[in-house]
Coordinates of C-alpha atoms in Angstrom, one line a residue:
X1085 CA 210.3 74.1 195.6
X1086 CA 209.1 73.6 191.6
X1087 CA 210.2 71.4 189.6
X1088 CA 212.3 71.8 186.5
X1089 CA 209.3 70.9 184.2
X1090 CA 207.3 73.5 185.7
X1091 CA 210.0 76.1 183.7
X1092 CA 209.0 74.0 180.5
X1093 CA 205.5 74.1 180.9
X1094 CA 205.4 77.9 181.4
X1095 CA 207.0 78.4 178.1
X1096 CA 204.8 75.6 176.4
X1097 CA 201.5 76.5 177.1
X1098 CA 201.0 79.5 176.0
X1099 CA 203.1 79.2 173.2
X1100 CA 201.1 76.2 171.9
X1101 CA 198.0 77.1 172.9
X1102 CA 197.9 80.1 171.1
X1103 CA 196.9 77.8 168.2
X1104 CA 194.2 76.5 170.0
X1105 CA 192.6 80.3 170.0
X1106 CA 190.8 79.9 166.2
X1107 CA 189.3 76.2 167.7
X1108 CA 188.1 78.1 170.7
X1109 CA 186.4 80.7 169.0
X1110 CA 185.1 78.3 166.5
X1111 CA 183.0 76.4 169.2
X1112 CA 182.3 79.6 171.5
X1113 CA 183.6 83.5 171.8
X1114 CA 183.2 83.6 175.3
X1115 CA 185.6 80.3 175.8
X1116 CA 188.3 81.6 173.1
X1117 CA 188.3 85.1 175.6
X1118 CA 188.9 83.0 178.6
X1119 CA 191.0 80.0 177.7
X1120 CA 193.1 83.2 176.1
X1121 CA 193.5 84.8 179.7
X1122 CA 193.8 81.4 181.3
X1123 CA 196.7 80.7 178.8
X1124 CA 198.3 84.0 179.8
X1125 CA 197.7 84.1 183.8
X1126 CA 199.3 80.3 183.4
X1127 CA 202.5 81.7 182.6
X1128 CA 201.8 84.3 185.6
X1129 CA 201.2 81.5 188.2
X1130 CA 204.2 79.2 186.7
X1131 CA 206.7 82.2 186.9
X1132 CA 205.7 83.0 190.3
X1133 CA 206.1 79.2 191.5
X1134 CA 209.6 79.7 190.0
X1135 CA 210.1 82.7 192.1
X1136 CA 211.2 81.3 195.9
X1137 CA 214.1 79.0 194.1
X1138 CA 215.4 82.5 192.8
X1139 CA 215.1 84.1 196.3
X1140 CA 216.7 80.9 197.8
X1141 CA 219.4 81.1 195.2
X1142 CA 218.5 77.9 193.5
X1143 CA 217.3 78.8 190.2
X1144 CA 215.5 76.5 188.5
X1145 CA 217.1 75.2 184.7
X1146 CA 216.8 72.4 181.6
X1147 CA 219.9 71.7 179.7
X1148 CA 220.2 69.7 176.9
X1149 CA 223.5 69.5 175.0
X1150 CA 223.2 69.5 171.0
X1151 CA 225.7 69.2 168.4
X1152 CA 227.6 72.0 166.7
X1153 CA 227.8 74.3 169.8
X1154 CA 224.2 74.7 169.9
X1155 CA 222.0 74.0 173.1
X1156 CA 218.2 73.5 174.3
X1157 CA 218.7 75.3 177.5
X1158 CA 216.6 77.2 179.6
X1159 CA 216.9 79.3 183.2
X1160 CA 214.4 81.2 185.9
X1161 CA 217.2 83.1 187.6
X1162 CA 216.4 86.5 189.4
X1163 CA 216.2 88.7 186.4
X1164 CA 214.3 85.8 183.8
X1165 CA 211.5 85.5 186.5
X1166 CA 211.5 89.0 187.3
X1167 CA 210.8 90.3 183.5
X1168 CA 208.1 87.1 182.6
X1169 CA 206.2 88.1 185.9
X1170 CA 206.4 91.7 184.6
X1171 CA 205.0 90.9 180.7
X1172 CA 203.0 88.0 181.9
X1173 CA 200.6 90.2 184.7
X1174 CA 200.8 93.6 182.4
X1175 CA 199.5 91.1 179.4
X1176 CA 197.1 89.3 181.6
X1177 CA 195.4 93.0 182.5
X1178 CA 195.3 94.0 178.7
X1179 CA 193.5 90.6 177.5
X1180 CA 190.9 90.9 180.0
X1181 CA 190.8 94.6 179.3
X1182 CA 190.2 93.1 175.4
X1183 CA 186.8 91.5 176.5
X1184 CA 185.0 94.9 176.6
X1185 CA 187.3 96.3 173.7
X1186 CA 187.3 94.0 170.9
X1187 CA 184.1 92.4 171.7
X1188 CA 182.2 94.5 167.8
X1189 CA 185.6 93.4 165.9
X1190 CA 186.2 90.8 163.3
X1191 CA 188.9 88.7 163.7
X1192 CA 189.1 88.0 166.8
X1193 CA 190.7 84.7 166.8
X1194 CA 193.2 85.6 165.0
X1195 CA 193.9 88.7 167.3
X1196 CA 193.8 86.0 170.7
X1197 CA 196.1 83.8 168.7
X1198 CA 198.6 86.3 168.3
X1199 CA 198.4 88.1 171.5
X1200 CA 199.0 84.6 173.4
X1201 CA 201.3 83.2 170.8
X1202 CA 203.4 86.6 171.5
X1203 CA 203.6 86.0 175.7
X1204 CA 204.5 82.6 175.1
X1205 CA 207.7 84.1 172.6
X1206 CA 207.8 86.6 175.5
X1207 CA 208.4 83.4 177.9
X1208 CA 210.9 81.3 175.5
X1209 CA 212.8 84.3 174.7
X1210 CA 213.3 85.5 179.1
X1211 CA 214.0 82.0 179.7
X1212 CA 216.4 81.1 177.2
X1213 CA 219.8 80.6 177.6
X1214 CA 221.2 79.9 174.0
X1215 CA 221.4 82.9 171.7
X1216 CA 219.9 81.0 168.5
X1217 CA 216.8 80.4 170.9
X1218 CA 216.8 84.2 171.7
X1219 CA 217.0 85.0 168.3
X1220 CA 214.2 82.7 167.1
X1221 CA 211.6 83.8 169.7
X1222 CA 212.6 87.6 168.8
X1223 CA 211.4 86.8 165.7
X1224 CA 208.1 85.0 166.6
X1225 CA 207.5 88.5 168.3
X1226 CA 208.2 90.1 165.6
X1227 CA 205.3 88.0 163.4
X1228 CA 203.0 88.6 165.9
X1229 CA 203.6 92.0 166.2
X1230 CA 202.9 92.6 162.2
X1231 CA 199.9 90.8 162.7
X1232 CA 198.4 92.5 165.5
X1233 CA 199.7 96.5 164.2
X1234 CA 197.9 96.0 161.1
X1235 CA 194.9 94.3 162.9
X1236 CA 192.1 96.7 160.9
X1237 CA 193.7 95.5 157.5
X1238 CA 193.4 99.3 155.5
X1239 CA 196.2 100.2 153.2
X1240 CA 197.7 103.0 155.7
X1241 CA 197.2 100.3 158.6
X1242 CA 199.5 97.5 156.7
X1243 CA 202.2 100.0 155.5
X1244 CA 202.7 101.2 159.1
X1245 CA 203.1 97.6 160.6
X1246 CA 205.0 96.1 157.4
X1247 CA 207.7 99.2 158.4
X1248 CA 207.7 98.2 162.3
X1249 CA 208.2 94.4 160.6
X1250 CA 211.1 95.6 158.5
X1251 CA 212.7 98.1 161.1
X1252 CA 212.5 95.4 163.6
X1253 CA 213.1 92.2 162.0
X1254 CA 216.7 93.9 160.1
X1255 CA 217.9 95.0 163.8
X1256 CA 217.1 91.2 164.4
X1257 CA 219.2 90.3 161.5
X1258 CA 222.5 92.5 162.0
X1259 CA 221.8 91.4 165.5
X1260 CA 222.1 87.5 164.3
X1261 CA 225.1 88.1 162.4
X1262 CA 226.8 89.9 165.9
X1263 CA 225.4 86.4 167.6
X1264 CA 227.5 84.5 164.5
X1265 CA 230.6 86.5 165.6
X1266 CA 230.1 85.2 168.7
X1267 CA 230.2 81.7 167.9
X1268 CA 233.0 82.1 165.7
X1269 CA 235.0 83.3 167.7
X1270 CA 234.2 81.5 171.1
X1271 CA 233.0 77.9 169.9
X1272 CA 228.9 78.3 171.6
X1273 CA 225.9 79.9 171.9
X1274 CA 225.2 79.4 175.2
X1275 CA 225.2 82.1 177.3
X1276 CA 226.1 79.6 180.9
X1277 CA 229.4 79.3 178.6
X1278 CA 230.1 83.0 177.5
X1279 CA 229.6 84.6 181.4
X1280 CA 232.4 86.8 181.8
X1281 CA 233.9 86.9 178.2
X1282 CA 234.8 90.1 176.5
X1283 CA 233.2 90.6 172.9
X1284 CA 234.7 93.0 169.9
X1285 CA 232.9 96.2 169.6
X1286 CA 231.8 95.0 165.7
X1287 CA 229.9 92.6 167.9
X1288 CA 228.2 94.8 170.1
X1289 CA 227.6 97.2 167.6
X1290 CA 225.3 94.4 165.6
X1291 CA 224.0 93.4 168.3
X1292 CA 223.2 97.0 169.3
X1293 CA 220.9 97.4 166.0
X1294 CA 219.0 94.9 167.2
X1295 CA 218.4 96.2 170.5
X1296 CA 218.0 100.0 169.8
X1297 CA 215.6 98.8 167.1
X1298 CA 212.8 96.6 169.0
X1299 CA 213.2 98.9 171.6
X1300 CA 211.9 102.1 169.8
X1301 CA 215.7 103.9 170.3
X1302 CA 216.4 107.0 167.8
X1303 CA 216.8 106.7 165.1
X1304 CA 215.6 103.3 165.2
X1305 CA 212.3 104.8 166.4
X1306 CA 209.5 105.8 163.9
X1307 CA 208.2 102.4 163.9
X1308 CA 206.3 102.8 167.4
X1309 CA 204.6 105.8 166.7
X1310 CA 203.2 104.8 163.8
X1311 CA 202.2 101.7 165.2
X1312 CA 199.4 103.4 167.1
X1313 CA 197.0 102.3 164.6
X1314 CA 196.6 99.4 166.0
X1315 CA 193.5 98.8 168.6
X1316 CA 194.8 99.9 171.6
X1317 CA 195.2 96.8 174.0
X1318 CA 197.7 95.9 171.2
X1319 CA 199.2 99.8 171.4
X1320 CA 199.6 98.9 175.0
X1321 CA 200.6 95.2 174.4
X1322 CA 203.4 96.5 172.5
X1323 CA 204.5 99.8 173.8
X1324 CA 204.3 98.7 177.7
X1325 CA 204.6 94.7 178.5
X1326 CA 206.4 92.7 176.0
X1327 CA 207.4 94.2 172.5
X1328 CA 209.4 97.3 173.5
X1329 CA 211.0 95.6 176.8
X1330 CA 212.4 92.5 174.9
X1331 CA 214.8 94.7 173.3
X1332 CA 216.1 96.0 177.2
X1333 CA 215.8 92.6 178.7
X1334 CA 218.2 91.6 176.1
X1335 CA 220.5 94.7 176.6
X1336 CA 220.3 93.4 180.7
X1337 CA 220.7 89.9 180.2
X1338 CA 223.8 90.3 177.7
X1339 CA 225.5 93.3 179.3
X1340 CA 224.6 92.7 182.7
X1341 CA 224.7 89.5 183.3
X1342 CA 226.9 87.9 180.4
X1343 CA 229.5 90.1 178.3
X1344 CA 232.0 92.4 179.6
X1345 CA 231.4 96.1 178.1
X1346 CA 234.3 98.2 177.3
X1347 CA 234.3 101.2 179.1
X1348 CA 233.8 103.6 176.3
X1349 CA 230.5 102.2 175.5
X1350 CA 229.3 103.1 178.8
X1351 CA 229.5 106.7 177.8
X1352 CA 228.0 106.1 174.2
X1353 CA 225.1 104.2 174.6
X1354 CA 223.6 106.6 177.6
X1355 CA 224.4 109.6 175.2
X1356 CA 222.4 107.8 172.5
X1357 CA 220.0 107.2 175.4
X1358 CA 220.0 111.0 176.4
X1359 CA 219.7 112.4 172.3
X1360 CA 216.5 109.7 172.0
X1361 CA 215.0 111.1 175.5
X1362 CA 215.3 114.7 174.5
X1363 CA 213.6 114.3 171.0
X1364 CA 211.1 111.9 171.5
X1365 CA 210.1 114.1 174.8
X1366 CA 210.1 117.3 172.5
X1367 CA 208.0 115.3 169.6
X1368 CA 205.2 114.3 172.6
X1369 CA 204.8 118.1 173.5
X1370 CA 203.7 119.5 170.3
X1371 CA 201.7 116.1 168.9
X1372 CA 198.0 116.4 168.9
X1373 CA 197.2 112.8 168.8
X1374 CA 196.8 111.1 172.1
X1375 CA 197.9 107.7 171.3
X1376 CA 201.0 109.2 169.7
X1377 CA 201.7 111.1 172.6
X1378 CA 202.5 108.4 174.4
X1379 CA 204.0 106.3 172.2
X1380 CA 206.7 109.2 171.9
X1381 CA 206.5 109.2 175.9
X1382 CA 207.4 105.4 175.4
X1383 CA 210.4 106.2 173.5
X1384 CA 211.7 108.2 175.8
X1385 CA 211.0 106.4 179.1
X1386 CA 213.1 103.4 177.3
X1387 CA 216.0 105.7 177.0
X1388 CA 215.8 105.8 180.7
X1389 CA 215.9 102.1 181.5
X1390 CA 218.8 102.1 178.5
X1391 CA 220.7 104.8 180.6
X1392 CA 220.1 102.7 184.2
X1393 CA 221.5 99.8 182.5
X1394 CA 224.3 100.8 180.4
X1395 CA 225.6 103.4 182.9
X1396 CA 227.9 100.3 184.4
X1397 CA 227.2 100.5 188.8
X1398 CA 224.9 99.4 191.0
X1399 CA 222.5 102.0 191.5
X1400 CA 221.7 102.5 187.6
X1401 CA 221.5 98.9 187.3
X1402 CA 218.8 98.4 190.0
X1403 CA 216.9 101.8 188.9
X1404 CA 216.8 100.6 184.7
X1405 CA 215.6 97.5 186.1
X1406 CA 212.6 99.1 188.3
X1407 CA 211.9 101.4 185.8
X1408 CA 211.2 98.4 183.2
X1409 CA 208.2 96.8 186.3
X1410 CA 207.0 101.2 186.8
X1411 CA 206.9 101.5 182.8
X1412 CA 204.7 98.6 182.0
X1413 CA 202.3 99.0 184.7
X1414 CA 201.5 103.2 184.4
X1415 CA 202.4 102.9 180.4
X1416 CA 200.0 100.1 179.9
X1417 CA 197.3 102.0 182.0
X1418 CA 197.8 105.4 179.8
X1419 CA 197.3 103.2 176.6
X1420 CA 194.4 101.5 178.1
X1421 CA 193.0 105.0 179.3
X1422 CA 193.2 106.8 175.7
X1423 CA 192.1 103.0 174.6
X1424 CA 188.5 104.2 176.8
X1425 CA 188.3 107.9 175.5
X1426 CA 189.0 107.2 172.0
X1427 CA 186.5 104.5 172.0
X1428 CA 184.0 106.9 173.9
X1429 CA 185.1 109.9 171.7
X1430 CA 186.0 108.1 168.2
X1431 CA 188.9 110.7 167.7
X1432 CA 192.5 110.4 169.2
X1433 CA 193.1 114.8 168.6
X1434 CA 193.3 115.9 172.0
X1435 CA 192.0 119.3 170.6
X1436 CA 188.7 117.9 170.0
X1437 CA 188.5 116.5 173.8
X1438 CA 187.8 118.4 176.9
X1439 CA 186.0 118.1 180.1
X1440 CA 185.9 114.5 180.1
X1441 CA 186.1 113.9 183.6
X1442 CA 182.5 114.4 183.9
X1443 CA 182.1 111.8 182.0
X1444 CA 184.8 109.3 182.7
X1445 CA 185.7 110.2 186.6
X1446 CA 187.3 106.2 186.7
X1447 CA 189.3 106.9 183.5
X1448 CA 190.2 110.2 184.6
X1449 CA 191.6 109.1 187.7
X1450 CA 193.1 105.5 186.2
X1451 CA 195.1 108.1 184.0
X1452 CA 195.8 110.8 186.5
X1453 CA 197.8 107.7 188.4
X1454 CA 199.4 106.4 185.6
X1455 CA 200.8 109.7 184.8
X1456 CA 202.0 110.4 188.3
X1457 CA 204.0 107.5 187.8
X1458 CA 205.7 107.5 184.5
X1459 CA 206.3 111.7 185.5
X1460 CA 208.3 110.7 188.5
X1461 CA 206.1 112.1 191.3
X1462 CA 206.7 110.4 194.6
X1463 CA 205.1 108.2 196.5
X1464 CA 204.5 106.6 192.9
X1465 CA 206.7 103.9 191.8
X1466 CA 208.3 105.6 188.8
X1467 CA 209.5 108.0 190.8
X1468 CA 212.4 105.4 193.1
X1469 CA 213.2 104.3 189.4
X1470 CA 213.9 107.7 188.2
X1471 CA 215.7 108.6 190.8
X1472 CA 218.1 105.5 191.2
X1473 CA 218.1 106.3 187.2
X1474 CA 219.3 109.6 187.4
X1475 CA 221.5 108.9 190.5
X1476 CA 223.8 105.9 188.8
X1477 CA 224.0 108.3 186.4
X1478 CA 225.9 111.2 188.7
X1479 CA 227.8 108.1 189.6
X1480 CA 229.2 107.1 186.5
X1481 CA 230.9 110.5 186.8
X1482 CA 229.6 112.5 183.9
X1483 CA 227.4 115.0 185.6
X1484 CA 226.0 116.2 182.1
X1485 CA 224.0 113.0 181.3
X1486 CA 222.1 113.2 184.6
X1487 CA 221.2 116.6 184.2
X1488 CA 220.2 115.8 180.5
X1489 CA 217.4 113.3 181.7
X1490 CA 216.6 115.7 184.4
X1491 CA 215.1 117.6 181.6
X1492 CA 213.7 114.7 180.0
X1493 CA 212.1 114.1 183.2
X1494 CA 210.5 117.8 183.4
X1495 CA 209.7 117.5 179.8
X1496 CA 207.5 114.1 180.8
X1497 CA 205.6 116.1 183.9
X1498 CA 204.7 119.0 180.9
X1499 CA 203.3 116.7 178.4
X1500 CA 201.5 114.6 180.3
X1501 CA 199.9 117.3 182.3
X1502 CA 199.0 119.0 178.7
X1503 CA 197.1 115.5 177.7
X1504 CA 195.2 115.7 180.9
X1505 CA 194.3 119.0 181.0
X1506 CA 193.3 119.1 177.5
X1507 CA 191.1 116.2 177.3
X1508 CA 189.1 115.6 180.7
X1509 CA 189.3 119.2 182.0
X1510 CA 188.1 122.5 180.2
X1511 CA 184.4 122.3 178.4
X1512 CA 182.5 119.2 178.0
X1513 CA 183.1 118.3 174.5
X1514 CA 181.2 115.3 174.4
X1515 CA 178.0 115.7 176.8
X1516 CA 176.4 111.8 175.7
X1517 CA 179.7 110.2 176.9
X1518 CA 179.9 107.3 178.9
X1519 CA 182.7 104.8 180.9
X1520 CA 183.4 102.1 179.0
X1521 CA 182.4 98.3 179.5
X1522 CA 183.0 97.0 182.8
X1523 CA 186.0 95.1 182.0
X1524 CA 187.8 98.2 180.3
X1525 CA 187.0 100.1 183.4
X1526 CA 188.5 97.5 186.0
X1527 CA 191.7 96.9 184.2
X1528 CA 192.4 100.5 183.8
X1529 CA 191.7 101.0 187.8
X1530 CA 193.6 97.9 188.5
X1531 CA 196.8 99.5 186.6
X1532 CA 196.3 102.8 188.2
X1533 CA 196.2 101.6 191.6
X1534 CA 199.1 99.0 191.2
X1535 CA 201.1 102.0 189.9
X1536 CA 200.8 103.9 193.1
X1537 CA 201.1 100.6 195.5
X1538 CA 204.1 99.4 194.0
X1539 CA 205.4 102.9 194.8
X1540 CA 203.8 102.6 198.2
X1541 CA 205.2 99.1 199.1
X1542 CA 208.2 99.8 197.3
X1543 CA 210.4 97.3 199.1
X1544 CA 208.6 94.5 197.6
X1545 CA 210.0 94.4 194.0
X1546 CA 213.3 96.2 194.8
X1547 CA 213.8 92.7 197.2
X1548 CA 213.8 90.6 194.1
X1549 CA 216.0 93.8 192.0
X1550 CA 218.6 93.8 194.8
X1551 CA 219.0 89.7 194.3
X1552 CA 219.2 90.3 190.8
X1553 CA 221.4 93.1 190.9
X1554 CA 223.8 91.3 193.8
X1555 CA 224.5 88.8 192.3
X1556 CA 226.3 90.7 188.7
X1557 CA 229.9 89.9 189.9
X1558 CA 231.5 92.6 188.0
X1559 CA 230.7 95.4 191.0

């Protein structure tokens, strides 16, 4: 078994040696790039050492009590270690993929600062168990995800990741001020102390904006889009591992594990859920820019894991919370793909791509895989999520919200078979095309083929879900 300062150490190396990033890149390039991954796959190893206490039911936890109902607390129960292993592996893939990537950019340090500074937030915020800690690591994610969106520094680039900044950080606000209520009216912010209590629906509302907003939810939504300017491991930084999933983890941890939800919200926030799925999956069909295609695809595979979450039984529960370990993995590896044409191509218009397959057969197929899985189409792993998805959903007793993402489901399988066929089938369009480095082309493979064994050895991560999911008393 770990010990407790193992959970401490997770959380603190990362986060403070992401300020050791310029120093490294100061004395060496190469040694900023590794100490960067070594940082991240730290936080990997820790979380995984964490991991037989949460299957043995003996979580492991710090608790220090401070004045003024405020405490330094932190917890690795079944759905803390399950989401850091999650962001923590997805992220590790995408900094090594950032090797070959980034290698001809300028600042560098800077980006390797922010990228590890952001898992380490990732890691406070999982692990916390005071809502003033939540809050204040939401907002170190926010920092880093200004920095990292408007990464190439061009007017258009810094107007589109001040907006993300501002859409995300007043959710976070009107989310504090729901966290205030809280204490007002219960005495704490610790979450050990609030299991089980109801909360006023001003509260959740608040708290709501804060969650619909990180997590790319209409109409809280335009920021992610937009924010494919950015280089593309930060595209798939944000949209697949840690940004977008910090808003549902929080969603989970509160509404799952903590708060009691009157009954009426569990029919309001799927319907959000099913009006977001519906026109961010109609916006990906007629876009023309690949990166945006996905992004939109990212808004609308979030309203799935929203439904499976809010949708208030067992088998939605356990499907939201597969979906979020299927969505990183193939969403990461479809960013990382158009991360490899668009370098190869330097355009993101799908209309100026085709027969790339001859060109990129490993990015063809790493995509081809990825797809398979965020569509639905068994044996991936996205496709047990969807179902169990869709399936709470017929349980919950409104029939018309399954069917709904049913055809947001079929609307996923059209556009991203139109990606496909449009940029590595048809007429070579670029005949002096080749793969990208080495690195680019092992992380993309690695993501494809995870995205299919997952699916394959499925009973693997739906052990750990089904401990997680067991153990919510309200059932």
């Amino acid at each position: 078994m770990a010990s407790p300062g193992i959970l401490l150490i997770c959380i603190a190396v990362p986060l403070l040696g992401s300020f050791l990033m310029p120093l490294f890149g100061r004395i060496n390039a190469a040694l900023r790039n590794i100490m960067a991954l070594v940082f991240v796959l730290f936080a990997l190893v820790a979380s995984g050492l964490m991991l037989p206490g949460v299957i043995q039911d003996a979580p492991l936890s710090i608790q220090m009590d401070l004045p003024l109902g405020f405490s330094f607390g932190f917890l690795a129960d079944g759905l803390a270690v399950f989401m850091a292993l999650t962001a923590s592996l997805v992220a590790a893939i995408i900094v090594f993929y950032s090797f070959g990537y980034m290698e001809h950019y300028e600042n560098q340090n800077e980006y390797y600062m922010m990228v590890v500074l952001f898992i380490g937030a990732m890691m406070g915020l999982v692990y916390s168990t005071n809502l003033i800690f939540i809050y204040m690591f939401w907002e170190i994610s926010a920092i880093c995800c200004w920095r990292l969106i408007g990464f190439y520094r061009t007017e258009q680039v810094v107007l589109r990741a001040n907006k993300a900044f501002l859409i995300t950080v007043g959710g976070a606000l009107l989310m504090l001020i729901g966290f205030i209520g809280i204490y007002i009216q219960t005495g704490t912010f610790d979450l050990l102390e609030l299991q089980g209590r109801g909360i006023d629906s001003w509260i959740l509302i608040l708290i709501l904006f804060g969650v619909l907003s990180k997590s790319a939810t209409l109409p809280l939504h335009s920021w992610l889009p937009d924010a494919g300017v950015a280089p593309s491991p930060v595209t798939s930084l944000l949209h697949a591992a840690v940004l977008v999933k910090i808003g549902v983890y929080v969603f989970a941890r509160l509404f799952l594990i903590n708060f009691q939800m009157e009954i009426d919200w569990q029919t309001i926030i799927p319907t959000i859920a099913a009006i977001s799925a519906l026109v961010s999956g109609g916006a990906a069909i007629v876009e023309n820019d690949i990166k945006r295609i996905i992004a939109y695809s990212t808004v609308s595979q979030l309203a799935f894991i929203l439904l499976g979450l809010s949708c208030g039984n067992m088998i939605g529960a356990a499907g939201g919370l597969m979906y979020i370990l299927m969505h990183s993995l193939a969403k990461a590896g479809l960013f990382l793909c158009a991360g490899v044409v668009e370098h190869s191509t330097h355009t993101k218009d799908i209309r100026q791509m085709g027969g790339l397959v001859k060109r990129l057969p490993i990015t063809a197929v790493a995509f081809a895989l990825c797809a398979f899985s965020v569509a639905g189409i068994p044996p991936f792993g996205g496709f047990f999520a969807k179902y169990l998805v869709i399936a709470g959903a017929f349980e919950t007793g409104i029939p018309w919200l399954a069917i709904v993402f049913v055809l947001g489901a079929v609307m996923t399988v059209v556009y991203l078979i139109r990606v496909f066929v449009k940029v590595f089938f048809g007429k070579l369009t670029h005949p002096d095309l080749k793969e990208g480095s080495w690195e680019m082309v092992v992380a993309v493979a690695i993501l494809g083929i995870l995205s299919l064994a997952i699916g394959i050895f499925i009973n693997v991560p739906s052990g750990l879900i089904n401990l997680i999911v067991d153990s919510i008393g309200r059932w």
